[in-house]
Coordinates of C-alpha atoms in Angstrom, one line a residue:
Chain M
X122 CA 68.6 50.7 90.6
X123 CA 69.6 53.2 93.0
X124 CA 69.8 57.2 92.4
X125 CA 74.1 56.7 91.8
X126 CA 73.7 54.1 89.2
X127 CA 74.4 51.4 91.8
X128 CA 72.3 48.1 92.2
X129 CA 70.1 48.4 95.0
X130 CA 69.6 45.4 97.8
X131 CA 66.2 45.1 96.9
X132 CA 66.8 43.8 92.9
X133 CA 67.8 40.9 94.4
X134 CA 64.8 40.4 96.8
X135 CA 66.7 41.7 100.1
X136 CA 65.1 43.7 102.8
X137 CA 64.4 47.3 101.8
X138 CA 67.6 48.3 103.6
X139 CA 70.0 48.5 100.9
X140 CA 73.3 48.9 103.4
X141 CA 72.3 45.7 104.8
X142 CA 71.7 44.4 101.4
X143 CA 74.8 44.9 100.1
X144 CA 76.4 43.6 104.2
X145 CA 74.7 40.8 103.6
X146 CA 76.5 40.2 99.6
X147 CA 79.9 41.1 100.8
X148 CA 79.7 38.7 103.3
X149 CA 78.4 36.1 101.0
X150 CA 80.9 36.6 98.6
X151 CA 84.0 37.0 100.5
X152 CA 84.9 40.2 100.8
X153 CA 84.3 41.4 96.9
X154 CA 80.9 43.3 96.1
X155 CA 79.1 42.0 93.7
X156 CA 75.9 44.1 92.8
X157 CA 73.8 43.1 90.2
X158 CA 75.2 46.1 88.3
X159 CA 78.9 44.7 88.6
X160 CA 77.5 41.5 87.3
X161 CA 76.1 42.9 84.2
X162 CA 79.5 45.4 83.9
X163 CA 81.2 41.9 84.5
X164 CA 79.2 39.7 82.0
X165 CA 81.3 40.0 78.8
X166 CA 84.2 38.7 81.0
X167 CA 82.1 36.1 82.4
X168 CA 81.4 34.9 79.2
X169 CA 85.2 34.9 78.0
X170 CA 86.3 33.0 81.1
X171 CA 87.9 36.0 82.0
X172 CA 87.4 36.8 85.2
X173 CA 89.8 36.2 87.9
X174 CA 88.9 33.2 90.4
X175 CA 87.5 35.3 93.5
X176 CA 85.5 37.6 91.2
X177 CA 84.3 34.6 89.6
X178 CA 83.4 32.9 92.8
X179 CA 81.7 36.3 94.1
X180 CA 79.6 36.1 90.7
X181 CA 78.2 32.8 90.8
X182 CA 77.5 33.2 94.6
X183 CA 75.6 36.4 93.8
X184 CA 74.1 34.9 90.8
X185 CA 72.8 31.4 92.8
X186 CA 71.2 33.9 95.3
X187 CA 69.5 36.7 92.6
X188 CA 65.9 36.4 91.4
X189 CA 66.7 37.9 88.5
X190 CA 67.5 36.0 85.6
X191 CA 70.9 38.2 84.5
X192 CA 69.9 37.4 80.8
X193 CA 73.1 38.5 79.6
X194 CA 75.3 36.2 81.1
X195 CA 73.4 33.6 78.8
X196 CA 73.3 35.4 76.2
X197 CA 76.7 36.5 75.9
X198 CA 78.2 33.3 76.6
X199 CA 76.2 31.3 74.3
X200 CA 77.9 33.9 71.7
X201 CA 81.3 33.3 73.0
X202 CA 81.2 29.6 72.6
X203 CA 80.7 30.1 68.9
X204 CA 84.4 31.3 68.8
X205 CA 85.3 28.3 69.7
X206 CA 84.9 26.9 66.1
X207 CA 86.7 29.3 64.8
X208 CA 90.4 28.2 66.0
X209 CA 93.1 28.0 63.5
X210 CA 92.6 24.2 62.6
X211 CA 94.8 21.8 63.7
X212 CA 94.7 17.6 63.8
X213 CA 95.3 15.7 66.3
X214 CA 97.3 12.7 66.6
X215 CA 96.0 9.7 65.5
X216 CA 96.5 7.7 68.9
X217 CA 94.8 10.4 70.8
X218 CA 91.1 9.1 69.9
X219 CA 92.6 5.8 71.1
X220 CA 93.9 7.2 74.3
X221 CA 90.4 8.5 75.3
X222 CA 88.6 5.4 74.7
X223 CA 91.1 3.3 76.2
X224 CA 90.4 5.6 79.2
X225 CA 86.5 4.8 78.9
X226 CA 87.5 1.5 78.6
X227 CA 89.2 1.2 82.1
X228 CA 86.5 3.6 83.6
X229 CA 84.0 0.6 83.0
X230 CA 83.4 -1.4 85.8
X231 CA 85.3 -4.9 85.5
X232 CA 84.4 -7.7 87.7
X233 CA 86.4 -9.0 89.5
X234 CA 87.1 -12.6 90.2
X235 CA 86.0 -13.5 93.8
X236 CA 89.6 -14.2 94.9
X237 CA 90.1 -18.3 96.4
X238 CA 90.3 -18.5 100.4
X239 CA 93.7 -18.6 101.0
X240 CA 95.4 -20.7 104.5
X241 CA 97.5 -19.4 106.4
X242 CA 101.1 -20.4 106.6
X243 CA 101.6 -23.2 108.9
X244 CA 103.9 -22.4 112.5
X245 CA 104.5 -26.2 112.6
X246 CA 106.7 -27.3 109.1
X247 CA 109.6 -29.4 110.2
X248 CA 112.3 -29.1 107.4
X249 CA 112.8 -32.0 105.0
X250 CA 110.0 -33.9 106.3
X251 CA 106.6 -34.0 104.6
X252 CA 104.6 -33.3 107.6
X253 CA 101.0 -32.3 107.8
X254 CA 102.1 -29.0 108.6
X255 CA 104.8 -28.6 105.1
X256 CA 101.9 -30.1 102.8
X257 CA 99.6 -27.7 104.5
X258 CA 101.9 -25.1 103.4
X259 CA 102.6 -26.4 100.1
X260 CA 99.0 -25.5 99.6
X261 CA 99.5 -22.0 100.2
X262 CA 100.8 -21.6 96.8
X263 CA 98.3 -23.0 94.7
X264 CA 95.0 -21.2 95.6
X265 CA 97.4 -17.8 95.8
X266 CA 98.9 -18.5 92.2
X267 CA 95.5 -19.5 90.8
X268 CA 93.9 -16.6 92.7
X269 CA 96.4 -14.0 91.2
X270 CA 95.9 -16.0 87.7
X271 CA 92.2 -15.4 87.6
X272 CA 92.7 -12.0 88.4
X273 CA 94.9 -11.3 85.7
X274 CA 93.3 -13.4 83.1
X275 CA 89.7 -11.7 84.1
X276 CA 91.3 -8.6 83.9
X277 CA 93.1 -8.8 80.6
X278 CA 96.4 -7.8 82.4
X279 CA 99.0 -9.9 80.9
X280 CA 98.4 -11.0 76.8
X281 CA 97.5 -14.4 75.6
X282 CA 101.2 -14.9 74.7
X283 CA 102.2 -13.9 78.5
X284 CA 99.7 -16.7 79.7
X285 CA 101.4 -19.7 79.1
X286 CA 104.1 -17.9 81.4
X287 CA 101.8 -16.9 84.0
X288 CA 103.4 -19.3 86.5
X289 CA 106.5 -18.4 86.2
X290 CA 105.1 -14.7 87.0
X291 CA 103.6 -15.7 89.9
X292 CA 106.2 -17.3 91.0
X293 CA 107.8 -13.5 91.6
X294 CA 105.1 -12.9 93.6
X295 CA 104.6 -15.6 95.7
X296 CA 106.6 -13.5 98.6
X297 CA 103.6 -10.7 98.5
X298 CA 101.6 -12.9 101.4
X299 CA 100.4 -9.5 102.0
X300 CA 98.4 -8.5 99.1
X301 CA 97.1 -12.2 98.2
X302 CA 95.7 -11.8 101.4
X303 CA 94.1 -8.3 101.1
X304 CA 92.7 -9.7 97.6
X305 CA 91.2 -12.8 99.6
X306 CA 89.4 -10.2 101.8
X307 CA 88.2 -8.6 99.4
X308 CA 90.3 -5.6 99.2
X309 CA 89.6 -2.6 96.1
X310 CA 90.9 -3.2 92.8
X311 CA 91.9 -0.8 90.6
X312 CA 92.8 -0.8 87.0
X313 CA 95.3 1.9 85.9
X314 CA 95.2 2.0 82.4
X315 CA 99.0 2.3 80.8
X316 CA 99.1 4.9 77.4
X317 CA 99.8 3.7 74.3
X318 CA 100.4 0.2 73.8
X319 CA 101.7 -0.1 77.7
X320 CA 100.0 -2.9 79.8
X321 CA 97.7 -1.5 82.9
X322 CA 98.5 -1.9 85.9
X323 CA 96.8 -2.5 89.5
X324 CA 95.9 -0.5 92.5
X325 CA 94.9 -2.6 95.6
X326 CA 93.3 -1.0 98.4
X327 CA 93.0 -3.1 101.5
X328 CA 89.5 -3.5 102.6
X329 CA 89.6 -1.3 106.1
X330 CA 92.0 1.2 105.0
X331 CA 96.4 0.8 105.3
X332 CA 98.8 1.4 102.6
X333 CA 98.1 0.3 99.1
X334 CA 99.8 -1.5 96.3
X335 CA 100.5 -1.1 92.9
X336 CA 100.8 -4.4 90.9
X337 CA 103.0 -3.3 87.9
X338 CA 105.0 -5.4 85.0
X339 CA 107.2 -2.8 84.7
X340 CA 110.6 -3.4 82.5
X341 CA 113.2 -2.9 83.9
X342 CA 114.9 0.9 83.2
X343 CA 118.5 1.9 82.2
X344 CA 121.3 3.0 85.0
X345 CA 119.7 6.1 86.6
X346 CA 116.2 6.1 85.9
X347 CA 113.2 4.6 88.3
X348 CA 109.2 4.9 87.9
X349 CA 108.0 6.9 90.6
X350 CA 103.9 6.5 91.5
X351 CA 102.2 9.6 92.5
X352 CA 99.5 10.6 94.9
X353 CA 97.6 13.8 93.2
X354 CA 95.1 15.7 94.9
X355 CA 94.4 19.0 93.1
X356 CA 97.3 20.6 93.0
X357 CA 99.3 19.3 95.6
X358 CA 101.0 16.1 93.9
X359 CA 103.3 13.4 96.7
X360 CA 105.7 10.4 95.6
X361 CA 103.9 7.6 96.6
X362 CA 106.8 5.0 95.6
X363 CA 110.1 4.3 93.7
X364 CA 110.8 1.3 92.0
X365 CA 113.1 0.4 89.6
X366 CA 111.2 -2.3 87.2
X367 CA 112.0 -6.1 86.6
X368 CA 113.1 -8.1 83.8
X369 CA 111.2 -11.4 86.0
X370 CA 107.8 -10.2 85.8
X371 CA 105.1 -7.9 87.6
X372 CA 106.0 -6.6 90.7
X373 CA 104.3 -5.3 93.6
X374 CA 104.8 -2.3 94.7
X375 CA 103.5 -0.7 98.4
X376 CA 102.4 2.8 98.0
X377 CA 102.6 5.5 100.7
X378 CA 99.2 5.6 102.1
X379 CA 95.8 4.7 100.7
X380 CA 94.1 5.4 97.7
X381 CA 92.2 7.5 99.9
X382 CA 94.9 10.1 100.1
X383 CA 94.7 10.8 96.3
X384 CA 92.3 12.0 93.8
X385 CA 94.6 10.7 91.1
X386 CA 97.5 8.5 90.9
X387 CA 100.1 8.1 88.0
X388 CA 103.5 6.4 87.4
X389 CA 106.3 8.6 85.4
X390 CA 109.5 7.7 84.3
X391 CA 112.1 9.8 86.7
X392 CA 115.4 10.6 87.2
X393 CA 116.9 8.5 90.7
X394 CA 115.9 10.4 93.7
X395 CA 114.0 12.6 91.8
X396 CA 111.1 14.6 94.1
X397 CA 108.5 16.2 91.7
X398 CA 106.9 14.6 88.0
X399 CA 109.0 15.7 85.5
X400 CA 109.2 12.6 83.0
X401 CA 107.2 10.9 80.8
X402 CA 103.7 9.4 81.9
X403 CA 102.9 6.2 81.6
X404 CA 100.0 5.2 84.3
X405 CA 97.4 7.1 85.2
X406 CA 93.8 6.9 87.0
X407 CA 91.6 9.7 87.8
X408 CA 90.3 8.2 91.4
X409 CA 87.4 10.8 92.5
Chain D
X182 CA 65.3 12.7 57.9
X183 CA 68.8 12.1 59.0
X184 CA 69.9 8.7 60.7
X185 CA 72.9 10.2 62.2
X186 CA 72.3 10.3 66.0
X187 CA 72.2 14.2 67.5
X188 CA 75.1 15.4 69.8
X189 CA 72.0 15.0 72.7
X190 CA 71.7 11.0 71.4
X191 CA 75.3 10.8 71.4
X192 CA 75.7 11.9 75.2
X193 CA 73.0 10.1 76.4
X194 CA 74.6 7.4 74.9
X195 CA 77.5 8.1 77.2
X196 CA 75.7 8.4 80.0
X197 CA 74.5 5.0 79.5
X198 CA 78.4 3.7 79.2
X199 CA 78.4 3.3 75.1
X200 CA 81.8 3.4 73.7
X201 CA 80.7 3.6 70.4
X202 CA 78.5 6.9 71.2
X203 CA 82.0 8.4 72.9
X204 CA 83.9 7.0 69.5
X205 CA 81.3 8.9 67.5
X206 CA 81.6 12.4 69.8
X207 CA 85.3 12.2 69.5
X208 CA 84.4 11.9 65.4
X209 CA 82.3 14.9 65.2
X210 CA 84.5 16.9 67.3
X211 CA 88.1 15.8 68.3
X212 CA 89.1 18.0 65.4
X213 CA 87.6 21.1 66.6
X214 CA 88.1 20.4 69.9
X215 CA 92.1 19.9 69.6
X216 CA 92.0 23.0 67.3
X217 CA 90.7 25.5 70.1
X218 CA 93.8 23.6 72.7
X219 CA 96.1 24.0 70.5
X220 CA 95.5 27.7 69.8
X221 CA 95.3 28.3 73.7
X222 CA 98.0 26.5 75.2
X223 CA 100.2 26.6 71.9
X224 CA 101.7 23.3 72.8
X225 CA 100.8 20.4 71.3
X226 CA 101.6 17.9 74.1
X227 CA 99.5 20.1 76.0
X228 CA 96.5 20.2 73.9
X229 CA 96.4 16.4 73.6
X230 CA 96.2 16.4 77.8
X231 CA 93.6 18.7 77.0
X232 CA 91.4 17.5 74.8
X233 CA 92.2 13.3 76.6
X234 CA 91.0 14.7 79.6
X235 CA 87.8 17.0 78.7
X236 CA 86.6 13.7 76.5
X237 CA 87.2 11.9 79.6
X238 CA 85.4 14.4 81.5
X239 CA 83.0 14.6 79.7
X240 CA 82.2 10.7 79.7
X241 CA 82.5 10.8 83.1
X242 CA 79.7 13.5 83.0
X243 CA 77.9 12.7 80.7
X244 CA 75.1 11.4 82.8
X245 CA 74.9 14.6 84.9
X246 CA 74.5 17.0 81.3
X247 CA 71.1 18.7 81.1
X248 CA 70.3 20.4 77.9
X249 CA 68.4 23.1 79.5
X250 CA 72.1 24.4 80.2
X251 CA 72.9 24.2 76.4
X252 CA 73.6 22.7 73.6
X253 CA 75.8 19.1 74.0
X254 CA 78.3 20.9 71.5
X255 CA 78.7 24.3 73.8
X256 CA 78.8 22.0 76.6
X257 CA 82.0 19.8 75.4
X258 CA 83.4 22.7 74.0
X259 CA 83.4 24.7 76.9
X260 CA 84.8 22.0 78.9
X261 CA 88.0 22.3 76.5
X262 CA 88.0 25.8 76.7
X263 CA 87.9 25.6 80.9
X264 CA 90.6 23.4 81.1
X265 CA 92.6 24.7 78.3
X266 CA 92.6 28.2 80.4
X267 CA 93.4 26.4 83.8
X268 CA 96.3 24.8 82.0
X269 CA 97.8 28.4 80.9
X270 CA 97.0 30.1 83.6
X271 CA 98.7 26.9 85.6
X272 CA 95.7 25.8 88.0
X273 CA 94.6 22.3 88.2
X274 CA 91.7 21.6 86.2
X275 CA 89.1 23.8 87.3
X276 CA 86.3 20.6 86.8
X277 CA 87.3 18.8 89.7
X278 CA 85.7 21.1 91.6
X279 CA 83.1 23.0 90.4
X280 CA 80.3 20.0 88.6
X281 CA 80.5 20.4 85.1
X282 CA 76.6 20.9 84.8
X283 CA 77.6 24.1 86.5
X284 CA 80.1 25.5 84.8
X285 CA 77.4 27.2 82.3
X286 CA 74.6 29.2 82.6
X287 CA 71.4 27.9 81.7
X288 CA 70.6 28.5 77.8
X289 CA 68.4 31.7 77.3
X290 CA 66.1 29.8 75.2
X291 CA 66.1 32.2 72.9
X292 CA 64.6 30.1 69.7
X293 CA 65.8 32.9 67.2
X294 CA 69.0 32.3 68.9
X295 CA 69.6 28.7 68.6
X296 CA 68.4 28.6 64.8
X297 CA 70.9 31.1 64.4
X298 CA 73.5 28.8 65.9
X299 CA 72.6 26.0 63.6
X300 CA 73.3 27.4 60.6
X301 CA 76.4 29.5 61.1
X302 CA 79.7 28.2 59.9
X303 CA 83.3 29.0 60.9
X304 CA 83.7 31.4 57.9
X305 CA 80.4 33.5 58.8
X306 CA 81.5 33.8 62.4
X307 CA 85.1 34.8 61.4
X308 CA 83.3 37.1 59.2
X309 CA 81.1 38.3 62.1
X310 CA 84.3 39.0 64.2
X311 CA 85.9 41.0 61.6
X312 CA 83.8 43.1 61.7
X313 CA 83.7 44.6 65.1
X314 CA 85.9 47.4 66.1
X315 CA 89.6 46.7 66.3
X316 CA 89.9 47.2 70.1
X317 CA 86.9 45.4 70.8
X318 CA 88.3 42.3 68.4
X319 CA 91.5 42.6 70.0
X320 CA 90.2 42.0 74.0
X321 CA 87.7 39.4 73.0
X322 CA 90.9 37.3 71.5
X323 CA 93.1 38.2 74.3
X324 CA 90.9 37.0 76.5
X325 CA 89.2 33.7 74.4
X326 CA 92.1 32.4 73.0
X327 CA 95.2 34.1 74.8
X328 CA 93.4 33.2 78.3
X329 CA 94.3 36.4 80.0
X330 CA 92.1 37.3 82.8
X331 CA 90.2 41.0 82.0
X332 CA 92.8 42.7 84.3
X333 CA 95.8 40.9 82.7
X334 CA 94.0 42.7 79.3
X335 CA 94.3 45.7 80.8
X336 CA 97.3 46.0 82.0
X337 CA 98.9 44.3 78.5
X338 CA 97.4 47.0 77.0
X339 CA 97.9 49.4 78.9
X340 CA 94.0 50.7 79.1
X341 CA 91.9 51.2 82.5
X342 CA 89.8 47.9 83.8
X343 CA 86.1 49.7 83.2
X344 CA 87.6 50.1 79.6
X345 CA 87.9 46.4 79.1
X346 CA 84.9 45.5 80.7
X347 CA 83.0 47.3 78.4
X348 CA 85.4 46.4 75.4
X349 CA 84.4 42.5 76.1
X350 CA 80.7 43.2 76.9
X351 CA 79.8 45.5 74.0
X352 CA 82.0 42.9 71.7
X353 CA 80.1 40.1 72.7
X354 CA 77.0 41.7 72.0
X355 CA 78.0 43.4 68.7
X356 CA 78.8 40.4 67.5
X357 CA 76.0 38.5 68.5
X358 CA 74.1 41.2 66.3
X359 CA 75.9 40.6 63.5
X360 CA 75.5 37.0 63.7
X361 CA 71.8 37.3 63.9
X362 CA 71.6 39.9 61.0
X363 CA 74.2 37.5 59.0
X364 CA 71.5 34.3 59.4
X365 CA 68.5 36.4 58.7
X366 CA 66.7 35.5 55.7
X367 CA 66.8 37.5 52.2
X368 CA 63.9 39.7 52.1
X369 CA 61.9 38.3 49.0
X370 CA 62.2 40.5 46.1
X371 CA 58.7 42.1 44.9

């Protein structure tokens, strides 16, 4: 300690020239000085979580730097987190314990089924003749419906009651050439876990980067109202997509960008044309 | 010997993907947790976020928890206290970016200490708190539970910023004290 009180440069193992000491921690700590006397002055705040950010950055710079052990920050804080059990008690709701673990639940990995080689559509189909060309493309159908079957039914998308209609849901997507072909190359899958007793829905991320999709069986929504999916990263949060839900089945749904432009997505329920989350959540997927 | 798994077992247990040991976390202390949300952000819809993502946190984390850097309940707790703050003071959660292994310093190791923190219960630390002097009780729950920053303290009360500093520091340590003293064994009568 210095003759004014002040935290010399060499307490924390800097050269004997305590100006440069100190040069050297305001530069670490952009702009704020942090002595190890401002850290002890500082420590009951510390411990509350009450520091502002850039003091608290400038603190735990200084204090991954500082040989000295700065025993009070531990000490202190292990007494603060006591207070913690003394909060005025109140329950939570029931489903919330259900909410976390269906959140586990989709943070497991879930394999997926290796998707069936798909053909491409024939150039060649003459209309109203079976030609080699039309049964070739009749096939096209098959493998895609029994590709996006095994991916639900390995997934647990749709329930055992939905099954027996699964063709019939395909059938809406049998115009998505697009992502049946992304899943055949083995594209990313995500599951986005709905809250509640909402189905989950899917993220597929193109192998080689490009746009993603969301694969949703959304209801449709009253007059006025659309789902909007989201693209969060920290605090900056971008529409991703509008859509307005179908009474036929899942949809899918191309997003702006690829998952790689999020840290987060989610789906909310949203006034038309609205530009920011306001409504109700009902997807969501922590990413990174 | 009791057959109940520790907080430690539990979070391993996590670590390793184990629902159950997540289910059983939640068990011991979804109560408590919601409880110190709720009291920060005053919103119940709020604390629910809370608390659904902290638990998801920390089984995210779970496998990166050392319990050098304390106790598996100080560590969950403080992750809802972190995020309960960043919600009222309206910054994304703070645990996206700083690794939750760091967001607490390493335990002091202090065995008198942790015995101490065994056996104290919410109506001996309320006690504790009681007892310190009104201004000092005052800016350690402004700051814990209201989630002001020290110089929003100051100026809410109108008080110099060295004045608070040393308000929440002496607090903290008076009633760390009194904690101690409270836990420490009856003299034996001769």
């Amino acid at each position: 300690m210095g003759e004014d009180g002040r935290a010399s440069g060499r307490a924390c193992g800097y050269d004997d020239d305590t100006v440069s000491g100190n040069v050297q921690r305001r530069e670490m700590t952009g702009g704020i000085t942090m002595t190890c006397e401002t850290v002890e002055e500082l420590a009951g705040a510390y411990a509350l979580d009450a520091l502002p950010e850039d003091e608290l950055d400038a603190l735990n710079a200084h204090i991954g730097v500082c040989p000295r052990t700065h025993l009070s920050l531990q000490q202190l804080a292990e007494t603060a987190e006591l207070l913690a059990l003394i909060s005025e008690e109140s329950l939570p709701p029931p489903s919330l314990r259900q909410r976390i673990l269906d959140a586990a639940t989709a943070d497991l990995e879930v394999p997926i089924p290796a998707p069936v080689l798909l053909h491409q559509r024939s150039a060649h189909r003459q209309n109203g003749t079976r030609t080699a060309g039309f049964r070739f493309s009749r096939m096209i159908w098959l493998p895609a419906a029994a590709a996006l079957a095994a991916l639900a039914l390995g997934l647990g998308i749709w329930g055992a009651g939905e099954r027996a209609q699964l063709s019939q849901r395909t059938t809406a997507l049998h115009s998505n050439q697009t992502v049946l072909t992304a899943l055949a190359a083995g594209a990313t899958v995500v599951q986005l876990p709905g809250s509640g007793a909402r189905q989950p829905a899917l993220l597929v991320q193109p192998r080689g980067g490009g746009a993603a999709y969301l694969v949703a069986d959304a209801p449709q929504l009253p007059d006025g109202k659309v789902y909007e999916a989201w693209y969060i990263n920290g605090p900056n949060v971008a529409l991703a997509a509008s859509f307005a839900g179908s009474a036929s089945g899942p949809q899918v749904i191309q997003l702006s960008g690829p998952l790689t432009n999020a840290r987060a997505v989610a789906v909310t329920i949203e006034p038309k044309g609205s530009t920011t989350p306001t409504g109700p959540k009902i997807l969501e997927r922590t990413l990174s | 010997m009791s057959s109940e798994p520790s907080d430690e077992e539990l979070l391993a247990g996590m670590g390793a993907q184990e629902l159950s040991a997540l289910d059983s976390l939640y068990s011991r202390y979804g109560g408590a947790a919601f409880s110190l949300a709720y009291q920060i952000t005053s919103n119940r819809e709020t604390a629910e976020e809370v608390v659904q993502e902290s638990f998801f946190a920390a089984w995210r984390g779970a496998a990166t928890y050392k319990p050098e850097r304390g106790a598996a309940r100080s560590w969950l707790l403080g992750i809802i206290h972190h995020r309960a703050i960043d919600m009222v003071r309206g910054r994304n959660a703070r645990g996206q970016t700083v690794p939750l292994d760091e967001q607490l310093p390493i335990a002091s190791k202090d065995d008198l200490w942790s015995a101490v923190k065994q056996t104290l219960d919410r109506e001996e630390i309320r006690r504790a708190l009681v007892t310190l002097p009104q201004e000092q009780r005052e800016s350690i729950e402004l700051a814990y539970f209201g989630g002001l920053t020290y110089p929003e303290i100051a100026s809410r009360l109108g008080v110099p910023l060295g004045t608070i500093k040393s308000r929440l520091r002496l607090g903290l340590e008076k009633l760390r004290l009194r904690l101690t003293e409270m836990s420490a064994p009856e003299p034996e009568a001769r």
